[in-house]
Coordinates of C-alpha atoms in Angstrom, one line a residue:
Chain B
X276 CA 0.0 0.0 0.0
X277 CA 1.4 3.5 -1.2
X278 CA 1.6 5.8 2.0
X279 CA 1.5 9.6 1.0
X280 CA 2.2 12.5 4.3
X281 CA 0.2 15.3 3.6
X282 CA 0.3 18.8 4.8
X283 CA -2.3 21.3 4.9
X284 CA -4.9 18.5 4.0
X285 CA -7.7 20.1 5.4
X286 CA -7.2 23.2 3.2
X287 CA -8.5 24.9 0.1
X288 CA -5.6 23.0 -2.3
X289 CA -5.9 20.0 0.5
X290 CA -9.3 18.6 0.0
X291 CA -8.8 18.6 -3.3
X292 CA -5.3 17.1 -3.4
X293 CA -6.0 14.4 -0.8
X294 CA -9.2 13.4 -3.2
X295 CA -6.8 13.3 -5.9
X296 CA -4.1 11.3 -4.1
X297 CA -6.8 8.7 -3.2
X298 CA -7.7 7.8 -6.4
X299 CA -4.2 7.3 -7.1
X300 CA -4.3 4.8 -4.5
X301 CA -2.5 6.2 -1.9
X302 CA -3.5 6.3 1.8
X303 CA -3.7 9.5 2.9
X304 CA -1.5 10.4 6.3
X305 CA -3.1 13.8 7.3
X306 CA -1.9 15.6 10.8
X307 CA -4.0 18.5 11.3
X308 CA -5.1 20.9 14.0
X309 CA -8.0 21.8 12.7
X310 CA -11.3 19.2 12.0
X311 CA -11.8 20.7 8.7
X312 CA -11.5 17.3 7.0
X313 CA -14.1 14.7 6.5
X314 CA -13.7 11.2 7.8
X315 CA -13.1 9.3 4.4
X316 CA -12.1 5.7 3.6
X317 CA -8.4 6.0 2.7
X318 CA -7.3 8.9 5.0
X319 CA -5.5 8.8 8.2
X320 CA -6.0 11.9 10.3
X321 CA -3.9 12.5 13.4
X322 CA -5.0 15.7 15.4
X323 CA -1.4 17.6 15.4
X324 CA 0.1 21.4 15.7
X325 CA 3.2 20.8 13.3
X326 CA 4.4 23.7 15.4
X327 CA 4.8 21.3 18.4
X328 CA 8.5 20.1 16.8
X329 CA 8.6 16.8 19.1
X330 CA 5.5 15.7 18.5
X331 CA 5.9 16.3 14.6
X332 CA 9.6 14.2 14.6
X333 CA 8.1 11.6 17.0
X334 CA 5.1 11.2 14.2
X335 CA 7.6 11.4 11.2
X336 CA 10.1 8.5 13.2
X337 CA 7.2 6.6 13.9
X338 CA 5.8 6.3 9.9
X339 CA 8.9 6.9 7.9
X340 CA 6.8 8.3 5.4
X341 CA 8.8 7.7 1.6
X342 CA 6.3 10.0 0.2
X343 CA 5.5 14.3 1.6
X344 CA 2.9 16.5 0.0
X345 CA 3.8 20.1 2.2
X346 CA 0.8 22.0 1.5
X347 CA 0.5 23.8 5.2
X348 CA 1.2 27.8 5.6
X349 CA 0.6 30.0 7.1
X350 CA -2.6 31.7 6.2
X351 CA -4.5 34.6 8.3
X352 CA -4.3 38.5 8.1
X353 CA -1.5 40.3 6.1
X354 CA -0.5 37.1 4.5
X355 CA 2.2 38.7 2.5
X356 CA 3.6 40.5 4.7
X357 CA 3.4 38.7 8.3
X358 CA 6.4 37.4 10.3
X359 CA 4.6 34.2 10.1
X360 CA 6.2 33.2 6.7
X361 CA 9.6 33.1 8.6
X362 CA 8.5 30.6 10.7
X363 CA 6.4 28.2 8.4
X364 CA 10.4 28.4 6.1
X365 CA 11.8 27.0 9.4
X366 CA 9.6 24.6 10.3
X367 CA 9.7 23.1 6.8
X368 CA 13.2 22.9 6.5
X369 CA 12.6 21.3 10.3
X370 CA 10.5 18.8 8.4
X371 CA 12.5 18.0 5.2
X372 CA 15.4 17.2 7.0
X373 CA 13.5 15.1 9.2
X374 CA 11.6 13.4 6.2
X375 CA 15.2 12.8 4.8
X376 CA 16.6 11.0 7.7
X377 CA 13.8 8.6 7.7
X378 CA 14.3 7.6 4.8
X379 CA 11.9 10.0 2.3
X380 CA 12.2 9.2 -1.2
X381 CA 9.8 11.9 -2.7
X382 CA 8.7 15.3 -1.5
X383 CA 6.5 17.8 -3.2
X384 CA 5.9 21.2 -1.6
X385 CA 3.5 24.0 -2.8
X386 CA 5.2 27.0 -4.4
X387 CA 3.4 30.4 -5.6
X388 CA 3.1 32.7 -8.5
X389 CA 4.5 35.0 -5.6
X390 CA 8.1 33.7 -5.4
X391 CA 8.5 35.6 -9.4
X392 CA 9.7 38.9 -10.0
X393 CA 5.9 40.0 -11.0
X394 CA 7.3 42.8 -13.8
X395 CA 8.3 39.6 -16.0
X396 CA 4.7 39.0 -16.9
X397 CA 4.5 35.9 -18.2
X398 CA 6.6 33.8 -15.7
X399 CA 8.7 30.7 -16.2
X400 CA 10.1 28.5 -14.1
X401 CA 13.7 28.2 -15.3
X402 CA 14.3 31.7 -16.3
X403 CA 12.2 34.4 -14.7
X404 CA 14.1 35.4 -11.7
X405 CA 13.2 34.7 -8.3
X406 CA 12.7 38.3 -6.4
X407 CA 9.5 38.9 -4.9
X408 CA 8.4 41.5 -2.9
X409 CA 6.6 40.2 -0.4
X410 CA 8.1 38.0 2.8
X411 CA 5.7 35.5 1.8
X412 CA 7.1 35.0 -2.3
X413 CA 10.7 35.3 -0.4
X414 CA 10.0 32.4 2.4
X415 CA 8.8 30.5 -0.4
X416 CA 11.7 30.8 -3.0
X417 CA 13.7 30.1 0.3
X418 CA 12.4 27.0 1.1
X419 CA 12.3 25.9 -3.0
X420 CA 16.1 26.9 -2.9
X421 CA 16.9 25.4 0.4
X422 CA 15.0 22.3 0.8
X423 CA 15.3 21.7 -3.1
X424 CA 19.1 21.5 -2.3
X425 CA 18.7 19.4 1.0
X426 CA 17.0 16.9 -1.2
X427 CA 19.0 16.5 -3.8
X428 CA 22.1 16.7 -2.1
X429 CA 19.9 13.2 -0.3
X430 CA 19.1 11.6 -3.5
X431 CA 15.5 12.3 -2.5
X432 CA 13.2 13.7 -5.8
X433 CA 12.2 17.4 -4.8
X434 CA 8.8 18.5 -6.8
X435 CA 7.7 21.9 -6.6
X436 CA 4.3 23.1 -7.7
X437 CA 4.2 27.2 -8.0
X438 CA 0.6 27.3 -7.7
X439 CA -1.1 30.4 -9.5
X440 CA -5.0 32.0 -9.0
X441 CA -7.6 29.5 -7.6
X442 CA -11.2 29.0 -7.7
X443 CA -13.5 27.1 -6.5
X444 CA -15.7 25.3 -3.5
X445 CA -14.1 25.8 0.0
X446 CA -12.6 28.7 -0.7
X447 CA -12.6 31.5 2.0
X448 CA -15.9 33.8 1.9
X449 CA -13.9 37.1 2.4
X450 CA -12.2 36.3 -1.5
X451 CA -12.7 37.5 -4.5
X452 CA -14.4 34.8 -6.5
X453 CA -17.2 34.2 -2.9
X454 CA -17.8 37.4 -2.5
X455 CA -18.9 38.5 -5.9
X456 CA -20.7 35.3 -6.3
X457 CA -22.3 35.4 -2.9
X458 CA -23.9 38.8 -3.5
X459 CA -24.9 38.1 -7.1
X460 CA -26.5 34.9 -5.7
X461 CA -28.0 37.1 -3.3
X462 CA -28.9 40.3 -5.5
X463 CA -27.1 42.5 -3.7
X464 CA -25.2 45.4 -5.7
X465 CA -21.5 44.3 -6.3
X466 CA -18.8 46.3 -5.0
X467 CA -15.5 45.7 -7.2
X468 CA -11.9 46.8 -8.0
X469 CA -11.7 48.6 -11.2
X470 CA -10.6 44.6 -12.2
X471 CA -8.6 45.4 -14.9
X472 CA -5.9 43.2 -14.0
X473 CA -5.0 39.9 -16.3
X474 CA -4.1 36.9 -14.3
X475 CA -4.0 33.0 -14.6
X476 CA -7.1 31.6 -12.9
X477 CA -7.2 27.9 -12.7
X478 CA -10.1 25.6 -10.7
X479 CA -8.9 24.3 -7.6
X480 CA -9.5 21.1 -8.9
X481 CA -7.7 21.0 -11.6
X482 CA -4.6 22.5 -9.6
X483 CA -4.7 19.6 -7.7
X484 CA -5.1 17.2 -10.3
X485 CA -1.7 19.1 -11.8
X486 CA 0.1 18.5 -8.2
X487 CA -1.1 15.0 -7.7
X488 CA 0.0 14.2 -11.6
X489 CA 3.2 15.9 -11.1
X490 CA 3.9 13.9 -7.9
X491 CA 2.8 10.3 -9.5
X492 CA 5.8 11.7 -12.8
X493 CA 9.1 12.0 -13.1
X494 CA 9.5 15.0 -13.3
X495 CA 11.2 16.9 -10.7
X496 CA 11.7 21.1 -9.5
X497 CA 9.6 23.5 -10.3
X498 CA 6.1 23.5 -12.4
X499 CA 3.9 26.1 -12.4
X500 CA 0.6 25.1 -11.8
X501 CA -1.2 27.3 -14.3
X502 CA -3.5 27.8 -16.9
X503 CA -1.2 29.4 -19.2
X504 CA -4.0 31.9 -20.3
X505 CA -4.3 35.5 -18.8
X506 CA -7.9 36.4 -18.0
X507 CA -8.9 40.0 -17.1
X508 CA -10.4 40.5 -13.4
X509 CA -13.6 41.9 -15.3
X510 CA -14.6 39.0 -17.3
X511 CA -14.6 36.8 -14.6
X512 CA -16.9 39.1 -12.9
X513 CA -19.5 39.5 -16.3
X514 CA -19.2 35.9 -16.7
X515 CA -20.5 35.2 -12.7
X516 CA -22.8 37.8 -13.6
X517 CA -23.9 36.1 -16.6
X518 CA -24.3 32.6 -14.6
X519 CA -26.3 33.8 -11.4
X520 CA -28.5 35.7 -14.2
X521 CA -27.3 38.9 -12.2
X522 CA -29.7 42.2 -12.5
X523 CA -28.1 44.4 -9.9
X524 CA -25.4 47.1 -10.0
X525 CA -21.4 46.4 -10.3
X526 CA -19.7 48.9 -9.2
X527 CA -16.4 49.0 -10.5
X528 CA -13.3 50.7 -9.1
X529 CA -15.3 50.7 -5.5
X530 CA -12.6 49.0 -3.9
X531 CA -9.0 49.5 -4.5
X532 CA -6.7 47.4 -6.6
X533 CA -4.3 45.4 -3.7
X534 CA -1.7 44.9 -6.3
X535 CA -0.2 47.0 -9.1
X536 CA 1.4 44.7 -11.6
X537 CA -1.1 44.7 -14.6
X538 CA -0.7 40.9 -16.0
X539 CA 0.3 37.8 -14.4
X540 CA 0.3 34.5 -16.5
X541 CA 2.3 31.6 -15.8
X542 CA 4.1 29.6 -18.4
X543 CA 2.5 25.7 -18.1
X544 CA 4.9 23.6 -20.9
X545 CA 6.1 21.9 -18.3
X546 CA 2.7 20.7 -17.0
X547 CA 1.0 20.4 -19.8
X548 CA 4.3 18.9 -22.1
X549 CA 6.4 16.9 -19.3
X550 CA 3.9 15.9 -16.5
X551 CA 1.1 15.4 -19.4
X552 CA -1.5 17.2 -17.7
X553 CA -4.9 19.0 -18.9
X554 CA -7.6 20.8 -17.3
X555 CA -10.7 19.4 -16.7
X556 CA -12.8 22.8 -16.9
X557 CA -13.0 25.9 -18.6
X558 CA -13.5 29.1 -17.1
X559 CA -16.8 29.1 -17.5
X560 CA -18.0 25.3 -16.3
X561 CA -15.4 25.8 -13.2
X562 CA -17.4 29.0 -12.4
X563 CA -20.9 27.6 -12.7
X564 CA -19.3 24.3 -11.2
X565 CA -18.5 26.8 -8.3
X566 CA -21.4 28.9 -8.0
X567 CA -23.9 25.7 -8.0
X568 CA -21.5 24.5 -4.8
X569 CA -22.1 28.4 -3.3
X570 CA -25.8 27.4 -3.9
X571 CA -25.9 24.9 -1.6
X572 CA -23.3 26.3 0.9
X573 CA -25.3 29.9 0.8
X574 CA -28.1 29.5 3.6
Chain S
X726 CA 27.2 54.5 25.9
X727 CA 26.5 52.5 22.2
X728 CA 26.0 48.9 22.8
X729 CA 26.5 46.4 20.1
X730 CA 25.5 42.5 20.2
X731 CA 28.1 40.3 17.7
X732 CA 27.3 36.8 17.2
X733 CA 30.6 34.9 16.3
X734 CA 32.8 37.4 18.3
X735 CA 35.3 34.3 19.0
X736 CA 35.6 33.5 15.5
X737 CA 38.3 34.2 13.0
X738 CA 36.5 37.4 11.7
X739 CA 34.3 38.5 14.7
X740 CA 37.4 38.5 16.9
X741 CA 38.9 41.4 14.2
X742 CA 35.3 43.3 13.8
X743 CA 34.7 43.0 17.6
X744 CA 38.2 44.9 17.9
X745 CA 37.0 47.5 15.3
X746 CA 33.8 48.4 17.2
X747 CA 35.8 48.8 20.2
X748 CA 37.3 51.6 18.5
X749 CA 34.5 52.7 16.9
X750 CA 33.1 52.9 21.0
X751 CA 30.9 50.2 21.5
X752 CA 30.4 48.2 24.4
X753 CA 30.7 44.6 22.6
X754 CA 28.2 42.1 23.6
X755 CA 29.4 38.7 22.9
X756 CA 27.5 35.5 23.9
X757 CA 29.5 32.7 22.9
X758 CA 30.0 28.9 23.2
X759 CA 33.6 29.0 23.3
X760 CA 36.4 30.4 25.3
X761 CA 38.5 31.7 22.0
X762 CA 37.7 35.5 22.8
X763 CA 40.3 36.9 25.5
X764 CA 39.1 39.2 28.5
X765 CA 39.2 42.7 27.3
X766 CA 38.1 45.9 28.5
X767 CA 34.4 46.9 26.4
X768 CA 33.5 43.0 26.1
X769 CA 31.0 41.4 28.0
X770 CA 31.1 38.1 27.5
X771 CA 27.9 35.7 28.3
X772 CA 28.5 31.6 28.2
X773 CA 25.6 30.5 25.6
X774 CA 24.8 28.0 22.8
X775 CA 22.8 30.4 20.4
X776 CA 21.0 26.8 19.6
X777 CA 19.4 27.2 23.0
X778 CA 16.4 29.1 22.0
X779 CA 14.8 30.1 25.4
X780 CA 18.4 31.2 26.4
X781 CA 19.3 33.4 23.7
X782 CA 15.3 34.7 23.8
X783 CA 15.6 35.6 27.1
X784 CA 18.8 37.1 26.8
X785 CA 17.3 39.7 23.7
X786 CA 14.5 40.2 25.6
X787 CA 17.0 41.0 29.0
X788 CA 19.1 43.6 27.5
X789 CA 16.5 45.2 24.0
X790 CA 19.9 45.7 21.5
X791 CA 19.6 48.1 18.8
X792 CA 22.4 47.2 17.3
X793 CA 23.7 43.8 16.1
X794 CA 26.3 42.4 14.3
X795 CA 25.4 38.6 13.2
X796 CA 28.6 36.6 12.6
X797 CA 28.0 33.3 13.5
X798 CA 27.2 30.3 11.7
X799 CA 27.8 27.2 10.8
X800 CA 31.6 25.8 10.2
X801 CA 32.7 22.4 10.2
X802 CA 32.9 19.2 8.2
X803 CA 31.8 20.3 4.2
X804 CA 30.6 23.4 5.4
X805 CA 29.1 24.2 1.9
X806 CA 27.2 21.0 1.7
X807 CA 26.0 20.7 5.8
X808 CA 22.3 20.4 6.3
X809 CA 23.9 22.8 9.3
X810 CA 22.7 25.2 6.9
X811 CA 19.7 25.3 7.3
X812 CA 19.4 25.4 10.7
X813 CA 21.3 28.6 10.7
X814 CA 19.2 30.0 8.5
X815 CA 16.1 29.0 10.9
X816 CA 18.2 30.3 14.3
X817 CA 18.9 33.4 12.3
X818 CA 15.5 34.1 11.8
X819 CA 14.3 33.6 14.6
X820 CA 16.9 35.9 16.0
X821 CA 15.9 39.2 13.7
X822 CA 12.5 38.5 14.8
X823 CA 12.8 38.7 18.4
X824 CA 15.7 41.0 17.7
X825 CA 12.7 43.0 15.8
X826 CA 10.2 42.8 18.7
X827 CA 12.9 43.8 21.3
X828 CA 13.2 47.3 19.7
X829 CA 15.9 46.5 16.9
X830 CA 17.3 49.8 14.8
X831 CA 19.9 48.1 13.0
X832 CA 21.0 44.7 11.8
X833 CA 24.1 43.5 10.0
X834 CA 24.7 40.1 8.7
X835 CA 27.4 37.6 7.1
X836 CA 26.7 37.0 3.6
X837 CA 29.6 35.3 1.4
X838 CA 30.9 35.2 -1.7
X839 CA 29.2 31.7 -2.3
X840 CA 25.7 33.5 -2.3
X841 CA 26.2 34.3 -6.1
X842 CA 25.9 32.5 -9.5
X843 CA 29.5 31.4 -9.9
X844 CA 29.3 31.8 -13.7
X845 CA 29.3 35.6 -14.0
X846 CA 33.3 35.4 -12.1
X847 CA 32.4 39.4 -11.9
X848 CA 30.4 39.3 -9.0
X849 CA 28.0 42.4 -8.2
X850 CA 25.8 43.2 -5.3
X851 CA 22.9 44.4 -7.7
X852 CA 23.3 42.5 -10.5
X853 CA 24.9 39.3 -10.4
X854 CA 21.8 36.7 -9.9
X855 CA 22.3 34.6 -6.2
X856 CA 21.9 31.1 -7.2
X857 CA 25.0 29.2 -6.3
X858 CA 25.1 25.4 -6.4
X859 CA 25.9 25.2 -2.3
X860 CA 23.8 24.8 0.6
X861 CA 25.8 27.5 2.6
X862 CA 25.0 29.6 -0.7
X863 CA 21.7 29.1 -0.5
X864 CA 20.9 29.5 2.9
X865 CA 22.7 32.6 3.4
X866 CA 21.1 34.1 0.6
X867 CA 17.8 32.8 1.9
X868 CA 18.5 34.4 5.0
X869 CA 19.5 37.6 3.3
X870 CA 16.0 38.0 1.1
X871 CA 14.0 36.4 4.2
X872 CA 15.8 38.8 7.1
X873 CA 16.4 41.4 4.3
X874 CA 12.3 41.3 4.1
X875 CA 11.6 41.3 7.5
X876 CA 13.9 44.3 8.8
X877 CA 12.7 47.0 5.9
X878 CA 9.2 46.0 6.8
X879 CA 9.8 46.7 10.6
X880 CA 12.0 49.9 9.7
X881 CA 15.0 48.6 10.9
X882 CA 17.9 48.9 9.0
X883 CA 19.3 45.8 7.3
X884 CA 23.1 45.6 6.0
X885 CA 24.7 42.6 4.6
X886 CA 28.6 42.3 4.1
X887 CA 29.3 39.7 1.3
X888 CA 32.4 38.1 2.9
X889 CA 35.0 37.0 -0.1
X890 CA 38.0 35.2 0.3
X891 CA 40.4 35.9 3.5
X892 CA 43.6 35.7 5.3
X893 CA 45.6 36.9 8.4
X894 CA 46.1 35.4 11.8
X895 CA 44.0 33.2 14.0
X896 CA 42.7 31.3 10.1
X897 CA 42.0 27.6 11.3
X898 CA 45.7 25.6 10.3
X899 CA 44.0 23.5 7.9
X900 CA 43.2 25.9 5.0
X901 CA 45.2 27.1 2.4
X902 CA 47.2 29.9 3.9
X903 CA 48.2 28.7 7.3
X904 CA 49.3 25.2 5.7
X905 CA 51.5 27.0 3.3
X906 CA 52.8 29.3 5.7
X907 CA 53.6 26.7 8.6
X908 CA 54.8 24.1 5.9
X909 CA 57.6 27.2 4.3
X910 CA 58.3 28.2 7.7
X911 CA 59.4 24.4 8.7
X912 CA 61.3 24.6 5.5
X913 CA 59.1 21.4 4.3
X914 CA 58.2 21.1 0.3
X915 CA 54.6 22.2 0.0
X916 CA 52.0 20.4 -1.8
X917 CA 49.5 22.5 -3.5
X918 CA 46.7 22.2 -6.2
X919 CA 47.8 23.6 -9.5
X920 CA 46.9 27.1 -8.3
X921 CA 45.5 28.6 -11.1
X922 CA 42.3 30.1 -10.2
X923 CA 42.1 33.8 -9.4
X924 CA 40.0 34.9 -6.2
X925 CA 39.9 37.9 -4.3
X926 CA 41.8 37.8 -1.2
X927 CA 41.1 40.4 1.8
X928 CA 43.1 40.7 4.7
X929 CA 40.7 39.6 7.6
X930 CA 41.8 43.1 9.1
X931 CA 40.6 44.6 6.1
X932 CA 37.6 42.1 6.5
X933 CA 36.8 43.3 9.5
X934 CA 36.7 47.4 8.8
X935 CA 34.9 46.8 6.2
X936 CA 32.3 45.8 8.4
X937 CA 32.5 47.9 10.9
X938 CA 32.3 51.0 8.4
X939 CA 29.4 49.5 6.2
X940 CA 27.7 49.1 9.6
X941 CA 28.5 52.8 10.7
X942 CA 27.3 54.3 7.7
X943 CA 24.2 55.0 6.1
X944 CA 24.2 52.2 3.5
X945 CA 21.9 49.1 3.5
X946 CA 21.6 46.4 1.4
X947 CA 24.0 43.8 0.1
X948 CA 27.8 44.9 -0.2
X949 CA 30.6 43.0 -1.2
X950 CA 33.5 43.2 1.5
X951 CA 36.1 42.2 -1.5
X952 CA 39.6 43.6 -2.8
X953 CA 38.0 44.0 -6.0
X954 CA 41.1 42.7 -7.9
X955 CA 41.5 39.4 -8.9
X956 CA 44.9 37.5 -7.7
X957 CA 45.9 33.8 -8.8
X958 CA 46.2 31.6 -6.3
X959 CA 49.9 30.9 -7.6
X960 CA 51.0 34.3 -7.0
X961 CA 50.1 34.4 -3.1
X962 CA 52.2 30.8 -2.7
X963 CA 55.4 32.7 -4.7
X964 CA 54.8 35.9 -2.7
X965 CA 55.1 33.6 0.4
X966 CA 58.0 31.6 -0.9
X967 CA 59.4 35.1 -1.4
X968 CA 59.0 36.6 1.9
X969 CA 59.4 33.4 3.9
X970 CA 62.9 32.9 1.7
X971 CA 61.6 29.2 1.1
X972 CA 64.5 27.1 -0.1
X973 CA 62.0 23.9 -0.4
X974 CA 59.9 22.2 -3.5
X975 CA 56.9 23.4 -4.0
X976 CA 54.7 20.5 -6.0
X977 CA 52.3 22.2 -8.2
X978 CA 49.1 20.0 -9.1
X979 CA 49.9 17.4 -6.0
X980 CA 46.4 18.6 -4.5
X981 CA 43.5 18.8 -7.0
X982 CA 41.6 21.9 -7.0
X983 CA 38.2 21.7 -4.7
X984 CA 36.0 23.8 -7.5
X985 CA 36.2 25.0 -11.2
X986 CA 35.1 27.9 -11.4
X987 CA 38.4 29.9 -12.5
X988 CA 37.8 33.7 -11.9
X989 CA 35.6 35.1 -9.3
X990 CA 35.7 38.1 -8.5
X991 CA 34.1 40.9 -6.4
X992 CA 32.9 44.2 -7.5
X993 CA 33.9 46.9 -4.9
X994 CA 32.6 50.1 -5.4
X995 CA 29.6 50.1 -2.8
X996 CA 32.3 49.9 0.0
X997 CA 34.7 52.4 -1.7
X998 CA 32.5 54.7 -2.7
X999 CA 29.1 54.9 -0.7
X1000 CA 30.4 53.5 2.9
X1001 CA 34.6 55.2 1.9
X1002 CA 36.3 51.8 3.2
X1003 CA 40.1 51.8 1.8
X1004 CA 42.3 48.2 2.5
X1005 CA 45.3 48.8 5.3
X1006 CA 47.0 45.9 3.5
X1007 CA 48.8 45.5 0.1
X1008 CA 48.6 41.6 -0.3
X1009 CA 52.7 41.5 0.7
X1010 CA 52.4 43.6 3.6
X1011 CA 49.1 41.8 4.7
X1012 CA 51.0 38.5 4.0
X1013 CA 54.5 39.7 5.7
X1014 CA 52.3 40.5 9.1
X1015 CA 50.2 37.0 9.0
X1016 CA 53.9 35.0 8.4
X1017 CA 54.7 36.9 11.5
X1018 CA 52.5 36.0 13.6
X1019 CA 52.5 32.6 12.4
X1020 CA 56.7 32.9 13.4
X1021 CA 55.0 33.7 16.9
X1022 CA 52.9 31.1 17.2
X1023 CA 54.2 27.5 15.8
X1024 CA 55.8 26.3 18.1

């Protein structure tokens, strides 16, 4: 039986990738402090802080898991810019080493769109540079540079999924993508940025099937996890619109843009050519996929 | 009174910077798990593991520094490949966060020559991409973008002295220098790789008011602490032969060279120009004094 560790499995990307993984036929080995996670056939929970060190090398000792999926981070207010970034790079580099001297084999670990310099544009894994503003793009290009060497320097294969724009059920109600489909759902006038921004939007589930086929190939470093294609802010919005038959107001440029850089698309030849992997929606069946989940969520 | 904590104070270079700030008026605060670092007037010394986190929290916490100097880190067996590394780079940032949150004005850190793309042999702070094939390189770049990020966002002042190649008293016997020194001084034939690459060779005097200056003046960011002229490695054995009046063999090529990369080199106008740092040392009067002081002390 194939064991998989993973991180983070009660999250967003989580679910998703644990689903994933278990069709693979993996059982799923999922510490977690939160209950987030459905009991399901296949997956292991273990109620954990990873923060509490011993108890997270006492659980790695005791499994010798051959196969990591790090998807936990720190998530919560100022993501970018919070202090908390430093910690979750040390704790991970706590982990790998760990994972390494129980005899890991594989070890994926969730990248971003934010590790890139963003005034590239279109963004490629081997040659747009690495220089991020933020602490959290930094902390993660850290740990890629870091732990990627720890592995390979132990033989063990180090994957690395930059993971783009997501959509899609689960995600947190204060976002983009909930909120405008929440208060279309709900009639309520729309308030917007002027959401003139292009960026690479991809379903959750889809992103996961691209980390979960990147794990099961051999290919190893960094993939962006993207859909290649830059889609503006503002067709999203028409096209959720469109969906929930919308008849109230969008007010554009109400809120402020949060970030300046005016297109953000991530080159995906490597997960499309090498790992051999293709999206299951479009933009538009992921949104009405989405917005029929909100559906049922909204009460 | 100005009151500056140095990590490493013991070491090769921290005992040389710690002397400079001396001068410069600090009191020098200088925890340390070693006894290497003499009594002196200005130094207070403090017994401590820096590994023992509650310790070395509790210490910050004790005496709120605005000022440090951060030296130490890890040396020993294949420093470059040690998974040491990264446990530095976890201690040092947890360090500049409590170092942070204890009222921190102004940080200065260790980088090294081995933080950049060895291909480009020019090597320049702002250009020259960091992405060396080491561990040590990695991590201490890590820790510059990571600590780099978390000092600007707090308002503290972050300065990084890229550390090139060095020599002058108190180097560990086992590197290249000392070996060469102590062998020609015993008047034994010397066995040497074939010597041809061309580094950039500071004395550690030099080293060491370089940093102290950089930290003393108003620049931040990266800056290389280098000579700025490249020197073969052949010329430095001949100069030693020469001033040593070596009558012995010296066997070119009987030690194989420990990397490939033939020029590297490092751009020195940040630390001429902006911080005004001039060497003391011509590489034969920096070499005369440290075959003195070796003269002193083989015994």
């Amino acid at each position: 039986m194939k064991k998989v560790l993973i991180t983070g499995a009660s999250g967003f990307i989580g679910r998703q990738v644990t689903k994933q993984m278990l069709e693979r036929g993996y059982t799923v080995y999922a510490p977690s402090n939160s209950s987030a996670l459905e009991e399901q056939k296949g997956v292991v929970t273990c109620e954990m802080d990873l923060f509490d060190r011993e108890k997270l090398i006492s659980y790695l000792r005791e499994h010798k898991f051959e196969n990591l999926i790090h998807l936990a981070w720190y998530v919560g207010p100022k993501c970018h810019m919070n202090f908390g970034n430093a910690d979750w790079l040390s704790l991970s580099l706590d982990m790998i080493k760990e994972f390494i001297a129980n005899g890991g084999k594989k070890f994926l670990g969730a990248g971003s769109v934010s590790e890139y310099d963003f005034s590239y544009g279109l963004l490629r894994e081997k040659e747009t540079p690495l220089d991020n503003h933020s602490l959290y793009g930094q902390a993660k290009a850290a740990l890629f540079k870091v732990g990627g060497g720890m592995c390979r320097q132990a033989g063990v294969d180090f994957k690395w999924a930059r993971i783009f724009n997501l959509y899609g059920p689960y995600e947190r109600a204060a976002r983009l993508m909930p909120s405008v489909i929440c208060s279309m759902l709900k009639g309520e006038d729309v308030k917007v940025s002027p959401c003139t921004k292009f960026l690479d939007y991809l379903h959750v589930e889809d992103t996961a099937a691209g980390i979960a086929a990147l794990f099961d190939s051999s290919v190893c470093g960094a993939v962006n996890i993207s859909s290649g294609k830059p889609v503006q802010l503002r067709t999203i919005v028409e096209e959720i619109a469109r969906l929930t038959n919308f008849k109230g107001k969008i007010l554009w440029g109400a809120l402020e843009e949060n970030f300046a850089d005016p297109v953000l698309v991530g080159a995906n030849e490597r997960l499309t050519k090498e790992v051999g992997w293709s999206p299951k929606y479009t933009l538009t069946s992921g949104l009405e996929q989405t917005i029929n989940w909100w559906k049922e969520h909204l009460k």
